[in-house]
Coordinates of C-alpha atoms and ligand atoms in Angstrom, one line a residue:
M1 CA 77.1 103.9 116.9
P2 CA 77.2 100.4 118.3
N3 CA 74.3 98.6 120.1
C4 CA 74.4 97.5 123.7
F5 CA 74.8 93.7 123.8
Q6 CA 72.2 93.4 126.6
C7 CA 69.4 95.9 125.9
H8 CA 70.3 96.5 122.2
N9 CA 69.9 100.3 122.5
L10 CA 72.3 102.5 120.7
V11 CA 75.2 103.6 122.8
D12 CA 78.2 105.9 122.3
A13 CA 81.2 104.0 121.0
E14 CA 83.3 105.4 123.9
A15 CA 80.7 104.6 126.6
V16 CA 82.2 102.5 129.5
R17 CA 78.7 101.5 130.7
C18 CA 75.4 101.4 128.9
P19 CA 73.3 104.4 129.9
H20 CA 70.1 102.4 129.5
C21 CA 70.7 99.2 131.4
G22 CA 74.1 99.7 133.1
A23 CA 75.9 96.8 131.3
T24 CA 79.7 97.1 131.3
L25 CA 80.8 97.8 127.8
K26 CA 84.5 98.4 128.2
A27 CA 87.2 96.6 130.2
F28 CA 88.9 98.1 133.3
G29 CA 86.7 101.2 133.0
H30 CA 88.8 102.4 130.0
P31 CA 87.0 103.6 126.9
G32 CA 89.9 102.3 124.7
I33 CA 89.7 98.7 125.8
P34 CA 86.7 96.9 124.3
L35 CA 85.0 94.1 126.3
Y36 CA 83.4 91.5 124.1
Q37 CA 80.4 89.8 125.5
A38 CA 78.8 86.5 124.7
T39 CA 75.1 86.1 124.2
K40 CA 73.3 84.1 127.0
E41 CA 73.6 80.7 125.5
D42 CA 76.9 80.9 123.7
Y43 CA 80.6 81.2 124.6
L44 CA 82.9 83.6 122.9
C45 CA 85.6 81.0 122.4
D46 CA 83.3 79.0 120.0
T47 CA 83.8 81.7 117.3
C48 CA 87.2 83.1 118.4
L49 CA 90.2 82.8 116.0
Y50 CA 92.6 82.3 119.0
H51 CA 90.6 79.3 120.1
E52 CA 90.6 77.9 116.6
D53 CA 94.3 78.3 116.1
D54 CA 95.0 77.1 119.7
S55 CA 97.0 80.2 120.6
C56 CA 94.9 81.4 123.5
T57 CA 96.3 80.8 127.0
F58 CA 93.5 82.6 128.9
P59 CA 92.2 80.5 131.8
Q60 CA 88.6 81.2 130.9
R61 CA 89.0 79.4 127.6
P62 CA 86.9 77.7 126.2
Y63 CA 84.0 79.0 128.3
A64 CA 84.6 82.8 128.1
K65 CA 81.5 84.9 128.5
T66 CA 83.5 88.1 128.4
C67 CA 86.9 88.7 126.9
T68 CA 89.1 91.7 126.0
L69 CA 91.0 89.8 123.2
Y70 CA 88.2 88.1 121.4
C71 CA 88.7 88.0 117.6
D72 CA 85.9 86.9 115.3
R73 CA 87.2 84.0 113.2
D74 CA 84.9 84.9 110.4
N75 CA 86.0 88.6 110.3
P76 CA 89.5 88.9 111.5
P77 CA 91.0 92.4 111.6
G78 CA 92.9 93.3 108.4
Q79 CA 90.9 90.9 106.2
N80 CA 88.8 93.6 104.7
D81 CA 91.2 96.5 105.2
T82 CA 92.5 97.9 102.0
V83 CA 95.3 100.4 101.9
V84 CA 95.2 102.9 99.1
Y85 CA 98.4 104.6 98.2
K86 CA 97.7 107.8 96.4
S87 CA 100.4 109.7 94.6
P88 CA 100.6 113.3 96.0
G89 CA 101.0 114.5 92.4
G90 CA 102.4 117.8 91.1
W91 CA 105.2 119.6 92.9
L92 CA 105.4 117.0 95.7
S93 CA 105.9 114.2 93.1
L94 CA 108.6 116.1 91.4
K95 CA 110.3 116.8 94.7
A96 CA 110.2 113.2 95.7
W97 CA 111.5 112.1 92.3
C98 CA 114.4 114.6 92.6
Y99 CA 115.2 113.3 96.1
R100 CA 115.2 109.7 95.0
N101 CA 117.4 110.5 91.9
R102 CA 119.7 113.1 93.5
T103 CA 122.9 111.3 92.6
L104 CA 121.9 111.2 88.9
L105 CA 120.9 114.9 89.1
I106 CA 124.2 115.9 90.7
L107 CA 126.1 114.0 87.9
L108 CA 124.1 115.7 85.2
I109 CA 124.7 119.1 86.7
I110 CA 128.5 118.4 86.9
V111 CA 128.5 117.2 83.3
G112 CA 126.5 120.2 82.2
I113 CA 128.9 122.6 84.0
S114 CA 131.9 120.8 82.5
L115 CA 130.5 121.0 78.9
W116 CA 129.6 124.7 79.4
L117 CA 133.2 125.5 80.6
A118 CA 134.7 123.4 77.8
L119 CA 132.6 125.2 75.1
S120 CA 133.0 128.7 76.4
Ligands
LIG201 S1 90.9 85.2 123.4 FE1 89.0 85.1 124.8 S2 87.4 84.5 123.5 FE2 89.3 84.0 122.4 S3 89.7 81.8 122.9 FE3 90.8 83.1 124.4 S4 89.4 83.3 126.1 FE4 88.2 82.6 124.4
LIG202 ZN1 72.2 98.4 127.6

């Protein structure tokens, strides 16, 4: 559960407004759009990746106190994300292997049938 940027009480991650102090926590009243807020004396742009790489075209730059696109330059998304690919194992692995090597399997079956017919 995140903290309210204003009163620092715990708030629901989906909350649009802080139930304690009424601060706006989400942009456009939508729980899926985060609204980043600067502290009283700082500007968000000072630590934003898009300000650093000069790709931001927002008019409030470089003095944004609130922003929907803020990206912390010290912790950009994807930096600490790790994707773990896990083999399904067992029957699913065998099925996947057969699907990948279906041409080889068909050739082996044809050769096997041919040998069986030739020897019988
Ligand atoms: S995205 Fe927002 S916080 Fe980042 S530089 Fe632009 S206006 Fe500033
Ligand atoms: Zn609050």
